[in-house]
Amino acid sequence: MGRSPCCSKDEGLNRGAWTAMEDKVLTEYIGNHGEGKWRNLPKRAGLKRCGKSCRLRWLNYLRPDIKRGNITRDEEELIIRLHKLLGNRWSLIAGRLPGRTDNEIKNYWNTTIGKRIQVEGRSCSDGNRRPTQEKPKPTLSPKPSTNISCTKVVRTKASRCTKVVLPHESQKFGYSTEQVVNAAPTLDQAVNNPMVGIDDPLLPMSFLDDENNNSCEFLVDFKMDENFLSDFLNVDFSVLYNNEGAGKAAAAATTEDTSNKLHGPDLRSSKAPIIESELDCWLVDN
DNA sequence: AATCACCTCAACCGCAACTCC
DNA sequence: GGGAGTTGCGGTTGAGGTGAT
């Protein structure tokens, strides 16, 4: 079993940094023939590289729509938001940042944001201790209100509703799975009307986030499309990852404030919204 | 000026997902 | 349906750059 490696190491292939000539050859070849067929591309283009290497070079460096220069503050904020939502799904994150590559974002995260999180995490856990000294990056400005380290990730591989888990409460009330499923609002409803289901004993949108045990026992796999992601990204997540913030948000939220999508009326209660949950434990990864 | 330590980021590697037959 | 081949993704590495001493 097992397939042959993409490119064996003993074929006299070039490795390491690309030369300007190689870049030119690759760019011209793709210009004439288009992307794809990476495995055969090096032979056809006359490059002593493996297909993988060509693909990577093209995608991360040679592509004409690559955006050069520092990550802007806006981009950084978007990265942080998306990372909260998606975790280390760099390609998905990159997909929301035109001109940026997954590799670039991953590097940026690992070298810049990740470190800052570590520093902030340390300073959070030990309030009196000063964070270790770190050279601030010019383009960066930490947002102290955002607790980046508390990542709750939604796995977007779930593309359709495939699985429902009954909350214990529903079972206690004697509801069947079918009843709960039928009572559950669509995600669209959830996004546009946080009040849906709030007063229903079935608690279809109540992802129980018990302060003590973090239980979230109801779950629906859902479609994560562009519209949903857009809505998601317009939400200020910081309050959802910060109990204090959540409390304040809850206090501020009124029933008529439906414009605050997903900010339920009481984020600390058992009626926490969909995203404040450990969805990833449940979403089917198939 | 020389050396060291640290940082950045392009490139590599291994694996999983996907596609084709 | 299953196996083989291909593509894409995420983690890791290391060369080169830069600042500190």
CSV table of C-alpha atoms in Angstrom, one decimal, chain A residues 77-272:
chain,number,residue,atom,x,y,z
A,77,GLU,CA,-8.4,42.2,13.2
A,78,LEU,CA,-10.0,40.2,10.6
A,79,ILE,CA,-7.4,37.4,11.0
A,80,ILE,CA,-8.0,37.4,14.7
A,81,ARG,CA,-11.7,37.1,14.3
A,82,LEU,CA,-11.5,34.5,11.7
A,83,HIS,CA,-9.0,32.5,13.8
A,84,LYS,CA,-11.4,32.6,16.7
A,85,LEU,CA,-14.1,31.3,14.4
A,86,LEU,CA,-12.1,28.8,12.3
A,87,GLY,CA,-9.0,28.0,14.2
A,88,ASN,CA,-5.8,27.2,12.3
A,89,ARG,CA,-7.7,26.9,9.0
A,90,TRP,CA,-5.3,29.1,7.3
A,91,SER,CA,-6.5,28.6,3.8
A,92,LEU,CA,-10.1,29.5,4.8
A,93,ILE,CA,-8.8,32.6,6.6
A,94,ALA,CA,-6.7,33.5,3.6
A,95,GLY,CA,-9.8,33.1,1.5
A,96,ARG,CA,-11.3,36.1,3.3
A,97,LEU,CA,-8.2,38.2,2.8
A,98,PRO,CA,-7.8,39.0,-0.9
A,99,GLY,CA,-4.2,38.8,-2.0
A,100,ARG,CA,-3.0,37.2,1.2
A,101,THR,CA,-1.8,33.6,1.2
A,102,ASP,CA,-2.4,31.0,3.8
A,103,ASN,CA,1.3,30.7,4.3
A,104,GLU,CA,1.6,34.4,4.9
A,105,ILE,CA,-1.2,34.4,7.4
A,106,LYS,CA,0.1,31.4,9.2
A,107,ASN,CA,3.5,32.9,9.5
A,108,TYR,CA,2.1,36.2,10.6
A,109,TRP,CA,0.0,34.4,13.3
A,110,ASN,CA,2.9,32.3,14.5
A,111,THR,CA,5.4,35.1,14.7
A,112,THR,CA,3.3,38.0,15.7
A,113,ILE,CA,-0.2,37.4,17.0
A,114,GLY,CA,0.5,34.1,18.5
A,115,LYS,CA,3.3,35.5,20.6
A,116,ARG,CA,1.2,38.4,21.7
A,117,ILE,CA,-1.5,35.9,22.8
A,118,GLN,CA,1.1,34.1,24.9
A,119,VAL,CA,2.2,37.3,26.5
A,120,GLU,CA,-1.3,38.4,27.2
A,121,GLY,CA,-2.2,35.0,28.4
A,122,ARG,CA,0.6,35.1,30.9
A,123,SER,CA,-0.2,38.6,32.0
A,124,CYS,CA,-3.9,37.5,32.4
A,125,SER,CA,-3.0,34.5,34.5
A,126,ASP,CA,-0.7,36.5,36.6
A,127,GLY,CA,-2.1,39.9,36.8
A,128,ASN,CA,0.8,41.5,38.6
A,129,ARG,CA,3.5,40.1,36.5
A,130,ARG,CA,4.6,42.2,33.6
A,131,PRO,CA,4.5,40.7,30.2
A,132,THR,CA,7.8,39.8,28.8
A,133,GLN,CA,9.3,42.6,26.8
A,134,GLU,CA,8.5,42.4,23.2
A,135,LYS,CA,9.2,44.7,20.3
A,136,PRO,CA,5.9,46.0,19.1
A,137,LYS,CA,5.3,45.7,15.5
A,138,PRO,CA,4.6,49.1,13.8
A,139,THR,CA,1.4,47.9,12.2
A,140,LEU,CA,0.1,46.3,15.3
A,141,SER,CA,-1.9,47.7,18.1
A,142,PRO,CA,-3.1,45.2,20.7
A,143,LYS,CA,-6.7,45.3,21.6
A,144,PRO,CA,-6.7,44.6,25.3
A,145,SER,CA,-10.4,44.0,25.4
A,146,THR,CA,-10.1,41.1,23.1
A,147,ASN,CA,-9.2,37.9,24.8
A,148,ILE,CA,-7.7,36.2,21.9
A,149,SER,CA,-6.5,33.2,23.7
A,150,CYS,CA,-10.0,31.9,24.5
A,151,THR,CA,-10.5,30.4,21.1
A,152,LYS,CA,-13.8,28.6,20.4
A,153,VAL,CA,-13.8,27.2,17.0
A,154,VAL,CA,-16.5,26.3,14.6
A,155,ARG,CA,-15.6,23.7,12.2
A,156,THR,CA,-16.8,24.7,8.9
A,157,LYS,CA,-16.5,21.3,7.4
A,158,ALA,CA,-20.0,20.7,8.6
A,159,SER,CA,-21.9,21.8,5.5
A,160,ARG,CA,-25.3,20.7,6.2
A,161,CYS,CA,-27.5,19.7,9.0
A,162,THR,CA,-26.6,16.2,9.8
A,163,LYS,CA,-26.7,15.7,13.5
A,164,VAL,CA,-28.8,16.8,16.4
A,165,VAL,CA,-28.0,16.2,20.0
A,166,LEU,CA,-30.7,16.4,22.5
A,167,PRO,CA,-30.1,18.6,25.5
A,168,HIS,CA,-30.6,16.8,28.8
A,169,GLU,CA,-33.2,19.4,29.6
A,170,SER,CA,-35.3,18.5,26.6
A,171,GLN,CA,-35.1,14.8,27.6
A,172,LYS,CA,-36.1,15.7,31.1
A,173,PHE,CA,-39.1,17.4,29.7
A,174,GLY,CA,-39.9,14.3,27.7
A,175,TYR,CA,-39.3,15.8,24.2
A,176,SER,CA,-38.3,13.5,21.4
A,177,THR,CA,-35.5,14.3,19.1
A,178,GLU,CA,-38.0,14.9,16.4
A,179,GLN,CA,-39.8,17.5,18.4
A,180,VAL,CA,-36.6,19.3,19.1
A,181,VAL,CA,-35.5,19.2,15.6
A,182,ASN,CA,-38.8,20.5,14.3
A,183,ALA,CA,-38.7,23.3,16.9
A,184,ALA,CA,-35.2,24.4,16.0
A,185,PRO,CA,-34.9,27.6,14.0
A,186,THR,CA,-32.8,27.7,10.9
A,187,LEU,CA,-29.5,29.2,11.2
A,188,ASP,CA,-30.7,32.1,9.2
A,189,GLN,CA,-33.4,32.7,11.8
A,190,ALA,CA,-30.8,32.4,14.5
A,191,VAL,CA,-28.6,35.0,12.9
A,192,ASN,CA,-31.3,37.4,12.2
A,193,ASN,CA,-33.4,37.0,15.3
A,194,PRO,CA,-31.5,36.0,18.4
A,195,MET,CA,-34.8,35.8,20.2
A,196,VAL,CA,-35.9,32.7,18.3
A,197,GLY,CA,-36.4,29.9,20.6
A,198,ILE,CA,-35.4,31.7,23.7
A,199,ASP,CA,-38.6,31.2,25.6
A,200,ASP,CA,-39.3,27.8,24.2
A,201,PRO,CA,-39.0,25.1,26.7
A,202,LEU,CA,-37.3,23.0,24.0
A,203,LEU,CA,-34.6,25.6,24.0
A,204,PRO,CA,-33.7,24.8,20.4
A,205,MET,CA,-31.1,27.5,20.2
A,206,SER,CA,-29.9,27.2,23.7
A,207,PHE,CA,-26.4,25.9,23.6
A,208,LEU,CA,-26.2,25.5,27.3
A,209,ASP,CA,-23.0,27.1,28.4
A,210,ASP,CA,-23.1,26.4,32.0
A,211,GLU,CA,-20.5,28.5,33.7
A,212,ASN,CA,-19.3,25.6,35.7
A,213,ASN,CA,-19.1,22.7,33.3
A,214,ASN,CA,-19.2,24.4,30.0
A,215,SER,CA,-21.8,22.0,28.8
A,216,CYS,CA,-23.4,22.7,25.6
A,217,GLU,CA,-25.6,19.9,24.8
A,218,PHE,CA,-27.7,20.8,21.8
A,219,LEU,CA,-26.2,20.9,18.5
A,220,VAL,CA,-27.1,21.2,14.9
A,221,ASP,CA,-24.7,20.9,12.0
A,222,PHE,CA,-25.2,23.8,9.8
A,223,LYS,CA,-24.3,25.1,6.5
A,224,MET,CA,-21.5,27.6,6.7
A,225,ASP,CA,-21.9,29.6,3.5
A,226,GLU,CA,-20.6,33.0,2.4
A,227,ASN,CA,-23.6,34.8,3.7
A,228,PHE,CA,-23.4,33.2,7.1
A,229,LEU,CA,-19.7,33.9,7.3
A,230,SER,CA,-20.3,37.5,6.4
A,231,ASP,CA,-22.9,37.9,9.1
A,232,PHE,CA,-20.6,36.1,11.5
A,233,LEU,CA,-17.8,38.5,10.8
A,234,ASN,CA,-19.9,41.5,11.5
A,235,VAL,CA,-20.4,40.4,15.0
A,236,ASP,CA,-18.3,41.7,17.8
A,237,PHE,CA,-17.1,38.4,19.2
A,238,SER,CA,-15.0,39.8,21.9
A,239,VAL,CA,-17.9,39.9,24.3
A,240,LEU,CA,-18.6,36.3,23.7
A,241,TYR,CA,-15.3,35.2,24.8
A,242,ASN,CA,-15.1,37.3,27.8
A,243,ASN,CA,-17.5,36.6,30.6
A,244,GLU,CA,-17.3,40.1,31.9
A,245,GLY,CA,-17.9,41.5,28.4
A,246,ALA,CA,-20.7,39.1,27.9
A,247,GLY,CA,-22.3,40.3,31.1
A,248,LYS,CA,-22.1,43.8,30.0
A,249,ALA,CA,-23.3,43.0,26.6
A,250,ALA,CA,-26.2,41.2,28.1
A,251,ALA,CA,-27.0,44.1,30.2
A,252,ALA,CA,-26.9,46.4,27.2
A,253,ALA,CA,-28.9,44.1,25.1
A,254,THR,CA,-32.6,44.9,25.1
A,255,THR,CA,-35.3,42.9,23.4
A,256,GLU,CA,-35.7,45.6,20.8
A,257,ASP,CA,-32.0,45.6,20.0
A,258,THR,CA,-32.3,42.9,17.4
A,259,SER,CA,-29.6,44.6,15.4
A,260,ASN,CA,-27.1,43.0,17.6
A,261,LYS,CA,-27.3,39.8,15.9
A,262,LEU,CA,-26.3,36.8,17.9
A,263,HIS,CA,-25.9,38.8,21.0
A,264,GLY,CA,-28.7,37.1,22.9
A,265,PRO,CA,-30.5,38.8,25.8
A,266,ASP,CA,-28.4,37.1,28.4
A,267,LEU,CA,-25.1,35.5,27.3
A,268,ARG,CA,-24.3,34.3,30.7
A,269,SER,CA,-27.5,32.4,31.1
A,270,SER,CA,-28.3,29.0,29.8
A,271,LYS,CA,-29.5,30.7,26.7
A,272,ALA,CA,-26.1,31.5,25.2
